[in-house]
Short mmCIF file of C-alpha atoms and ligand atoms in Angstrom, two decimals:
data_model
loop_
_atom_site.label_atom_id
_atom_site.label_comp_id
_atom_site.label_asym_id
_atom_site.label_seq_id
_atom_site.Cartn_x
_atom_site.Cartn_y
_atom_site.Cartn_z
CA MET A 1 0.00 0.00 0.00
CA LYS A 2 2.74 2.39 1.01
CA ASN A 3 4.68 1.74 -2.18
CA GLY A 4 1.60 2.23 -4.25
CA LEU A 5 1.15 5.66 -2.78
CA LYS A 6 4.81 6.55 -3.23
CA LYS A 7 4.47 6.18 -6.96
CA TRP A 8 1.92 8.98 -7.06
CA ARG A 9 3.65 11.41 -4.76
CA PHE A 10 4.69 13.68 -7.66
CA LEU A 11 1.16 13.93 -8.95
CA PRO A 12 0.10 16.91 -6.80
CA LEU A 13 3.33 18.71 -7.70
CA VAL A 14 2.83 18.16 -11.41
CA ALA A 15 -0.83 19.12 -11.14
CA ALA A 16 0.03 22.29 -9.23
CA MET A 17 2.70 23.22 -11.80
CA ALA A 18 0.37 22.63 -14.70
CA PHE A 19 -2.20 24.76 -12.95
CA ILE A 20 0.22 27.59 -12.19
CA LEU A 21 1.99 27.58 -15.55
CA SER A 22 -1.25 27.53 -17.50
CA GLY A 23 -1.91 30.94 -15.94
CA CYS A 24 1.36 32.28 -17.35
CA GLY A 25 1.55 35.01 -19.92
CA GLU A 26 -0.79 37.46 -21.50
CA PRO A 27 -3.41 36.38 -24.00
CA PHE A 28 -2.08 36.57 -27.53
CA LEU A 29 1.51 36.42 -26.36
CA SER A 30 1.77 33.03 -27.99
CA THR A 31 2.82 31.78 -31.38
CA LEU A 32 0.12 29.14 -30.94
CA GLN A 33 -2.59 31.79 -31.24
CA PRO A 34 -1.75 33.20 -34.67
CA ALA A 35 -3.33 36.58 -35.29
CA GLY A 36 -2.41 37.35 -38.87
CA GLU A 37 -1.73 35.79 -42.23
CA VAL A 38 2.01 35.53 -41.73
CA ALA A 39 1.63 34.04 -38.25
CA GLN A 40 -0.98 31.60 -39.57
CA LYS A 41 1.34 30.36 -42.32
CA GLN A 42 4.21 29.96 -39.88
CA PHE A 43 1.87 28.14 -37.51
CA ASN A 44 0.72 25.76 -40.27
CA LEU A 45 4.31 24.93 -41.07
CA MET A 46 4.98 24.23 -37.42
CA MET A 47 1.96 21.93 -37.24
CA LEU A 48 3.11 20.11 -40.37
CA SER A 49 6.51 19.39 -38.84
CA VAL A 50 4.91 18.35 -35.54
CA ALA A 51 2.56 15.99 -37.44
CA ILE A 52 5.49 14.39 -39.26
CA MET A 53 7.41 13.97 -36.02
CA VAL A 54 4.42 12.47 -34.23
CA LEU A 55 3.94 10.04 -37.11
CA VAL A 56 7.57 8.92 -36.85
CA ILE A 57 7.31 8.52 -33.08
CA ILE A 58 4.13 6.45 -33.37
CA VAL A 59 5.54 4.13 -36.04
CA VAL A 60 8.82 3.63 -34.17
CA SER A 61 6.98 3.00 -30.90
CA ILE A 62 4.74 0.39 -32.51
CA VAL A 63 7.69 -1.42 -34.09
CA TYR A 64 9.51 -1.29 -30.77
CA VAL A 65 6.59 -2.75 -28.82
CA ILE A 66 6.14 -5.52 -31.39
CA ALA A 67 9.84 -6.36 -31.19
CA ILE A 68 9.99 -6.58 -27.41
CA THR A 69 6.79 -8.59 -27.03
CA LYS A 70 7.08 -10.96 -29.97
CA PHE A 71 10.73 -11.82 -29.48
CA ARG A 72 10.85 -12.32 -25.71
CA ARG A 73 13.48 -14.85 -24.70
CA SER A 74 11.09 -16.41 -22.19
CA LYS A 75 8.72 -17.13 -25.06
CA LEU A 76 11.10 -18.30 -27.75
CA GLY A 77 13.73 -20.06 -25.65
CA GLU A 78 17.44 -19.44 -25.01
CA ASP A 79 18.72 -20.70 -28.33
CA PHE A 80 16.31 -19.02 -30.65
CA ILE A 81 18.00 -17.05 -33.43
CA PRO A 82 15.69 -14.79 -35.43
CA LYS A 83 15.79 -14.56 -39.19
CA GLN A 84 18.91 -12.64 -40.24
CA VAL A 85 18.10 -9.63 -42.42
CA GLU A 86 21.36 -7.75 -42.89
CA GLY A 87 21.93 -6.65 -46.46
CA SER A 88 18.23 -6.95 -47.27
CA HIS A 89 17.66 -4.72 -50.27
CA ARG A 90 13.99 -4.33 -49.58
CA LEU A 91 14.51 -3.08 -46.03
CA GLU A 92 17.37 -0.76 -46.99
CA VAL A 93 15.26 0.83 -49.69
CA ILE A 94 12.27 1.23 -47.35
CA TRP A 95 14.17 2.98 -44.61
CA THR A 96 16.01 5.25 -46.99
CA VAL A 97 13.07 6.26 -49.13
CA ILE A 98 10.54 6.93 -46.36
CA PRO A 99 12.69 9.57 -44.60
CA ILE A 100 13.46 11.19 -47.96
CA ILE A 101 9.75 11.47 -48.66
CA LEU A 102 9.10 12.89 -45.19
CA LEU A 103 11.87 15.44 -45.62
CA LEU A 104 10.49 16.48 -49.00
CA ILE A 105 7.02 16.95 -47.52
CA LEU A 106 8.60 19.25 -44.96
CA ALA A 107 11.15 20.97 -47.19
CA VAL A 108 8.99 22.01 -50.13
CA PRO A 109 6.51 24.15 -48.17
CA THR A 110 9.29 25.49 -45.92
CA VAL A 111 11.42 26.74 -48.80
CA ALA A 112 8.36 28.06 -50.65
CA LEU A 113 7.16 29.99 -47.58
CA THR A 114 10.64 31.34 -46.89
CA PHE A 115 10.67 32.93 -50.33
CA GLU A 116 7.06 34.05 -50.09
CA LEU A 117 7.60 35.82 -46.76
CA GLY A 118 10.87 37.32 -47.99
CA ASP A 119 9.11 38.97 -50.91
CA GLN A 120 9.36 42.73 -50.48
CA SER A 121 7.95 43.76 -53.85
CA GLY A 122 4.71 44.91 -52.17
CA ALA A 123 6.67 47.66 -50.43
CA GLU A 124 7.62 49.16 -53.80
CA ALA A 125 4.15 49.27 -55.39
CA GLU A 126 3.06 52.83 -56.21
CA ASP A 127 -0.26 54.38 -57.11
CA GLU A 128 -0.79 56.68 -60.14
CA GLU A 129 0.62 59.69 -58.36
CA GLY A 130 3.81 57.88 -57.45
CA ASN A 131 2.95 57.47 -53.78
CA ARG A 132 3.78 54.22 -52.08
CA GLU A 133 0.67 52.15 -51.53
CA ALA A 134 1.80 49.98 -48.65
CA LEU A 135 2.69 51.16 -45.19
CA VAL A 136 6.39 51.05 -44.34
CA VAL A 137 7.63 51.30 -40.76
CA ASP A 138 11.27 51.72 -39.78
CA VAL A 139 12.02 49.94 -36.54
CA ARG A 140 15.05 50.88 -34.48
CA ALA A 141 15.96 48.72 -31.48
CA ASN A 142 17.93 50.30 -28.64
CA LEU A 143 19.07 49.18 -25.18
CA TYR A 144 16.18 48.70 -23.96
CA TRP A 145 13.55 50.53 -25.92
CA TRP A 146 12.01 50.62 -29.39
CA GLU A 147 11.54 53.40 -31.90
CA PHE A 148 9.03 53.22 -34.73
CA SER A 149 9.10 55.75 -37.50
CA TYR A 150 6.85 56.12 -40.51
CA PRO A 151 9.06 57.59 -43.23
CA ASP A 152 6.28 58.30 -45.73
CA GLN A 153 4.14 59.98 -43.08
CA GLY A 154 7.04 61.85 -41.50
CA ILE A 155 6.20 60.82 -37.94
CA VAL A 156 7.97 58.93 -35.21
CA THR A 157 6.91 57.24 -32.01
CA ALA A 158 8.40 54.93 -29.41
CA GLN A 159 7.49 51.88 -27.34
CA GLU A 160 4.11 51.50 -29.03
CA LEU A 161 3.82 50.47 -32.63
CA VAL A 162 0.57 51.63 -34.23
CA VAL A 163 -0.58 49.69 -37.31
CA PRO A 164 -3.68 49.27 -39.46
CA THR A 165 -5.29 45.82 -39.66
CA ASP A 166 -5.88 43.55 -42.67
CA GLN A 167 -3.03 44.76 -44.83
CA ASN A 168 0.64 44.02 -45.20
CA VAL A 169 2.86 46.29 -43.15
CA TYR A 170 6.47 46.36 -44.33
CA PHE A 171 9.18 46.66 -41.71
CA ASN A 172 12.78 47.83 -42.11
CA VAL A 173 14.57 46.89 -38.93
CA ILE A 174 17.92 48.06 -37.54
CA ALA A 175 19.59 48.37 -34.15
CA SER A 176 21.59 51.32 -32.86
CA ASP A 177 23.85 49.60 -30.31
CA VAL A 178 23.89 45.79 -30.15
CA LYS A 179 21.97 43.06 -31.89
CA HIS A 180 18.33 42.75 -30.84
CA SER A 181 15.46 40.85 -32.39
CA PHE A 182 11.99 42.10 -33.27
CA TRP A 183 9.24 39.67 -32.32
CA ILE A 184 5.48 39.92 -31.97
CA PRO A 185 4.75 36.34 -30.92
CA ALA A 186 1.13 36.25 -32.03
CA VAL A 187 1.75 38.01 -35.34
CA GLY A 188 5.20 36.99 -36.52
CA GLY A 189 8.93 37.45 -36.41
CA LYS A 190 11.44 37.02 -35.05
CA ILE A 191 13.81 38.98 -37.19
CA ASP A 192 17.22 40.15 -36.06
CA THR A 193 17.78 43.88 -35.82
CA ASN A 194 21.42 44.44 -36.75
CA VAL A 195 23.67 47.44 -36.38
CA ASP A 196 25.37 47.13 -39.76
CA ASN A 197 22.62 46.10 -42.10
CA MET A 198 18.90 46.54 -42.45
CA ASN A 199 16.60 43.52 -42.42
CA LYS A 200 13.24 43.67 -44.12
CA PHE A 201 10.07 41.69 -43.72
CA TYR A 202 6.34 42.13 -43.55
CA LEU A 203 3.50 41.19 -41.24
CA SER A 204 -0.24 41.46 -41.34
CA PHE A 205 -2.62 41.93 -38.43
CA ASP A 206 -5.99 40.21 -38.64
CA SER A 207 -8.81 42.55 -37.56
CA GLU A 208 -10.97 39.83 -35.96
CA ARG A 209 -8.18 38.34 -33.92
CA ALA A 210 -7.02 41.85 -33.04
CA GLU A 211 -10.45 42.64 -31.67
CA GLU A 212 -10.32 39.51 -29.52
CA ALA A 213 -6.99 40.75 -28.22
CA ASN A 214 -8.50 44.19 -27.48
CA ASN A 215 -6.40 45.62 -30.30
CA LEU A 216 -3.27 45.24 -28.24
CA PHE A 217 -0.48 42.81 -28.98
CA TYR A 218 2.71 42.29 -27.06
CA GLY A 219 6.13 42.54 -28.63
CA LYS A 220 9.45 41.33 -27.30
CA CYS A 221 13.14 41.52 -27.90
CA ALA A 222 14.14 37.97 -28.79
CA GLU A 223 17.91 38.26 -28.70
CA LEU A 224 19.77 38.34 -25.41
CA CYS A 225 21.15 41.88 -25.42
CA GLY A 226 22.01 42.82 -21.83
CA PRO A 227 20.82 42.77 -18.22
CA SER A 228 17.38 44.18 -19.05
CA HIS A 229 16.79 42.09 -22.16
CA ALA A 230 13.74 40.45 -20.60
CA LEU A 231 12.25 43.89 -19.94
CA MET A 232 12.67 45.14 -23.49
CA ASP A 233 8.98 44.96 -24.31
CA PHE A 234 6.86 46.93 -26.71
CA LYS A 235 3.15 47.05 -27.47
CA VAL A 236 1.33 46.96 -30.76
CA LYS A 237 -1.88 48.92 -31.13
CA THR A 238 -4.01 47.85 -34.05
CA MET A 239 -6.85 49.79 -35.65
CA GLY A 240 -8.90 49.89 -38.82
CA GLU A 241 -7.44 51.78 -41.76
CA GLU A 242 -9.65 54.82 -41.22
CA ASP A 243 -8.70 55.16 -37.56
CA PHE A 244 -5.10 54.67 -38.50
CA ASN A 245 -5.24 57.50 -41.02
CA GLN A 246 -6.81 59.69 -38.37
CA TRP A 247 -4.03 58.82 -35.96
CA VAL A 248 -1.43 59.74 -38.60
CA THR A 249 -3.14 63.07 -39.22
CA ALA A 250 -3.36 63.79 -35.49
CA MET A 251 0.37 63.05 -35.14
CA GLN A 252 1.26 65.24 -38.12
CA GLU A 253 -0.85 68.07 -36.77
CA ALA A 254 0.70 67.72 -33.33
CA GLY A 255 4.05 68.14 -35.04
CA GLU A 256 3.01 71.50 -36.42
CA ALA A 257 0.96 72.79 -33.52
CA GLU A 258 2.46 75.19 -31.04
CA GLN A 259 3.20 73.82 -27.59
CA GLN A 260 0.19 74.43 -25.35
CA PHE A 261 -0.08 73.79 -21.65
CA GLU A 262 -3.22 72.72 -19.83
CA SER A 263 -2.24 74.43 -16.60
CA ASP A 264 0.50 76.43 -14.91
CA THR A 265 1.87 73.28 -13.26
CA VAL A 266 2.21 71.64 -16.63
CA ALA A 267 4.01 74.73 -17.93
CA ASP A 268 6.32 74.61 -14.91
CA GLY A 269 6.90 70.93 -15.64
CA TYR A 270 7.92 71.78 -19.17
CA ALA A 271 10.43 74.30 -17.82
CA VAL A 272 11.91 71.58 -15.60
CA PHE A 273 12.00 69.23 -18.60
CA GLU A 274 14.10 71.79 -20.45
CA ASP A 275 16.29 72.81 -17.49
CA GLN A 276 17.16 69.24 -16.56
CA GLY A 277 18.18 68.45 -20.12
CA CYS A 278 15.53 65.76 -20.53
CA ILE A 279 14.76 67.35 -23.86
CA GLY A 280 18.27 66.54 -25.08
CA CYS A 281 17.36 62.86 -25.15
CA HIS A 282 13.57 62.97 -25.43
CA ALA A 283 11.82 64.70 -28.29
CA ILE A 284 8.24 65.75 -27.57
CA ASN A 285 7.44 66.42 -31.18
CA PRO A 286 6.43 63.47 -33.36
CA THR A 287 8.14 64.84 -36.44
CA GLN A 288 11.47 65.60 -34.82
CA GLN A 289 14.74 63.73 -34.93
CA ILE A 290 13.67 60.63 -36.78
CA GLY A 291 16.15 57.89 -36.00
CA THR A 292 18.58 60.06 -34.05
CA SER A 293 17.24 60.50 -30.53
CA THR A 294 19.02 58.82 -27.63
CA GLY A 295 15.78 58.30 -25.66
CA PRO A 296 12.20 57.42 -26.56
CA ASN A 297 10.13 60.11 -28.24
CA LEU A 298 7.61 61.19 -25.59
CA THR A 299 4.97 62.90 -27.75
CA THR A 300 2.33 60.28 -26.95
CA PHE A 301 3.69 59.32 -23.54
CA GLY A 302 0.49 60.20 -21.62
CA GLU A 303 -1.46 57.77 -23.78
CA ARG A 304 0.91 54.84 -23.49
CA GLU A 305 -0.08 51.66 -21.72
CA HIS A 306 3.20 51.48 -19.85
CA VAL A 307 6.09 53.58 -18.58
CA ALA A 308 9.30 52.37 -20.22
CA GLY A 309 7.34 49.42 -21.58
CA ILE A 310 7.00 47.75 -18.17
CA LEU A 311 5.25 49.86 -15.50
CA ASP A 312 1.52 50.40 -15.58
CA ASN A 313 0.55 53.73 -17.11
CA LYS A 314 -3.16 53.13 -17.52
CA ASP A 315 -4.53 52.06 -14.16
CA SER A 316 -5.37 55.28 -12.32
CA GLU A 317 -3.74 58.69 -12.42
CA GLU A 318 -2.22 58.12 -8.96
CA VAL A 319 -0.59 54.86 -9.99
CA GLN A 320 0.58 56.45 -13.22
CA ALA A 321 2.14 59.41 -11.36
CA GLU A 322 3.72 57.07 -8.81
CA ASN A 323 5.27 54.94 -11.56
CA ILE A 324 6.59 57.93 -13.49
CA LYS A 325 8.26 59.35 -10.38
CA ASN A 326 9.63 55.96 -9.49
CA TRP A 327 11.08 55.65 -12.98
CA ILE A 328 12.77 59.06 -12.90
CA ARG A 329 14.26 58.45 -9.44
CA ASN A 330 15.13 54.74 -9.70
CA SER A 331 15.28 53.68 -13.34
CA PRO A 332 18.39 51.45 -12.85
CA ASP A 333 16.51 49.40 -10.23
CA LEU A 334 13.58 48.96 -12.56
CA LYS A 335 15.58 48.28 -15.72
CA PRO A 336 19.21 47.48 -14.86
CA GLY A 337 21.73 48.91 -17.31
CA ASN A 338 19.32 51.26 -19.07
CA LYS A 339 20.74 54.47 -20.56
CA MET A 340 18.68 57.03 -18.69
CA PRO A 341 20.48 59.03 -15.95
CA VAL A 342 19.26 58.85 -12.34
CA TYR A 343 17.67 61.99 -10.88
CA ASN A 344 17.82 62.05 -7.10
CA GLN A 345 16.70 64.75 -4.67
CA ASP A 346 19.87 66.80 -5.19
CA ASP A 347 19.30 67.11 -8.92
CA LEU A 348 15.57 67.38 -8.89
CA SER A 349 13.42 68.55 -5.96
CA ASP A 350 10.18 66.76 -5.11
CA GLU A 351 8.28 69.88 -6.12
CA ASP A 352 9.91 69.97 -9.54
CA LEU A 353 9.31 66.24 -9.91
CA ASP A 354 5.59 66.73 -9.27
CA ALA A 355 5.36 69.39 -11.96
CA LEU A 356 7.48 67.34 -14.33
CA THR A 357 5.20 64.34 -13.80
CA GLU A 358 2.10 66.38 -14.58
CA PHE A 359 3.77 67.61 -17.71
CA LEU A 360 4.64 64.07 -18.79
CA MET A 361 1.09 62.87 -18.14
CA SER A 362 -0.27 65.69 -20.27
CA LEU A 363 1.66 64.53 -23.35
CA LYS A 364 -1.11 63.27 -25.59
CA VAL A 365 -2.02 63.49 -29.23
CA ASN A 366 -5.47 61.94 -29.25
CA ASN A 367 -7.75 63.57 -26.75
CA GLU A 368 -9.50 60.47 -25.45
C1 HEC B 1 20.98 60.66 -21.59
C2 HEC B 1 19.68 60.63 -22.17
C3 HEC B 1 18.47 60.81 -21.28
C4 HEC B 1 18.15 61.88 -20.47
C5 HEC B 1 18.96 63.13 -20.22
C6 HEC B 1 16.86 61.59 -19.93
N1 HEC B 1 16.41 60.38 -20.38
FE1 HEC B 1 14.57 59.59 -20.02
N2 HEC B 1 15.11 57.92 -21.05
C7 HEC B 1 16.31 57.74 -21.69
C8 HEC B 1 16.35 56.41 -22.23
C9 HEC B 1 17.48 55.79 -23.02
C10 HEC B 1 15.12 55.81 -21.90
C11 HEC B 1 14.66 54.39 -22.23
C12 HEC B 1 15.04 53.50 -21.11
C13 HEC B 1 14.64 52.08 -21.34
O1 HEC B 1 13.44 51.83 -21.43
O2 HEC B 1 15.53 51.26 -21.42
C14 HEC B 1 14.35 56.79 -21.18
C15 HEC B 1 13.05 56.60 -20.71
C16 HEC B 1 12.28 57.59 -20.17
C17 HEC B 1 10.86 57.48 -19.89
C18 HEC B 1 9.96 56.28 -20.23
C19 HEC B 1 9.57 56.50 -21.68
C20 HEC B 1 8.48 55.63 -22.24
O3 HEC B 1 8.22 55.80 -23.42
O4 HEC B 1 7.87 54.84 -21.55
C21 HEC B 1 10.47 58.64 -19.34
C22 HEC B 1 9.08 59.03 -18.91
C23 HEC B 1 11.63 59.49 -19.25
N3 HEC B 1 12.70 58.81 -19.78
C24 HEC B 1 11.64 60.76 -18.72
C25 HEC B 1 12.78 61.54 -18.60
C26 HEC B 1 12.82 62.79 -17.88
C27 HEC B 1 11.62 63.45 -17.22
C28 HEC B 1 14.10 63.25 -17.96
C29 HEC B 1 14.67 64.52 -17.35
C30 HEC B 1 14.49 64.64 -15.92
C31 HEC B 1 14.85 62.28 -18.75
N4 HEC B 1 14.02 61.25 -19.09
C32 HEC B 1 16.18 62.43 -19.07
C33 HEC B 1 17.32 58.66 -21.84
C34 HEC B 1 17.37 59.87 -21.20
CU1 CU B 2 17.21 43.15 -26.74
#
């Protein structure tokens, strides 16, 4: 009885782990929930290779079980010698040809899809007036933040990629310091972002799946790049084409509009932002400094889901303010090795920090 129980002692542990791990991760942070045409094709290919592997495992297991049951020594006696088959032409042909066929079944769609997904000709297509038809986004990966610029629209943003659904979006990806990798698990990737050369690929975002995901996908850096690699997250906001065009227009207009402040505190905060030199690294104009800034563009900061991609920026205004202050005072604790300086009490008084925080929270383009 005791032994019988012993056998099962790992069961609760395994059950508890399965239970806990199944709660891991955000919805649509999985390659197994494809949310676009590219992801779907990659998923199909994965399923094909899994199917082939399962088939091989099943056949081998069956042969193995037959061999160990049929040819037991206790059944056939000590001196039994089975039929000798070495050099059998038939067998040699069978076990050479079957793997070749399996490999072909896997290789043909893989190579075909590799070329199909590498096709960038859609990015060149132009309408009658010579304007590019497709949307092109330049992605720049930095330790540990992301910049997204829209060269044809003349706008730039950071940490949150905004894209229209149901069309191919063409990405040109580079890195400014070390190698990173651009990956939106549910939609596609990964593709290396290199310092020396630009990689290109495209993705598409399915509107129905996007709606299920509340129009918010999670992106990751997929190449170990430093101590805060695991915190190098970005978000992807999806919207219909019309909303996207409106967003572009709002960004372009914000680039031309004169700076306006909601209140005196916000104006004071802006003064601190200038005095402290924040503005040297952070543009607050969406049309400024494309591809050159040393910190994330903050034009839409007040609308972002997160501070620095990791701290909640959407819960309540108190939490948002708390997180922003925490970031400015302690960013190395929150994201070890990041390139933003620390501002302690000596550099920046609590009063100035309050005003600065209000100013940062007021940075919005869409008045929601
Ligand atoms: C030397 C350049 C530099 C200076 C100066 C600087 N920052 Fe930063 N800042 C950065 C970098 C780089 C990041 C991105 C850090 C990361 O996520 O790894 C960042 C991130 C941020 C973020 C989060 C951005 C986001 O999109 O979520 C805020 C907010 C911010 N900085 C505010 C400030 C303020 C306020 C000041 C002035 C008191 C300031 N920064 C000064 C480089 C700088
Ligand atoms: Cu990285």
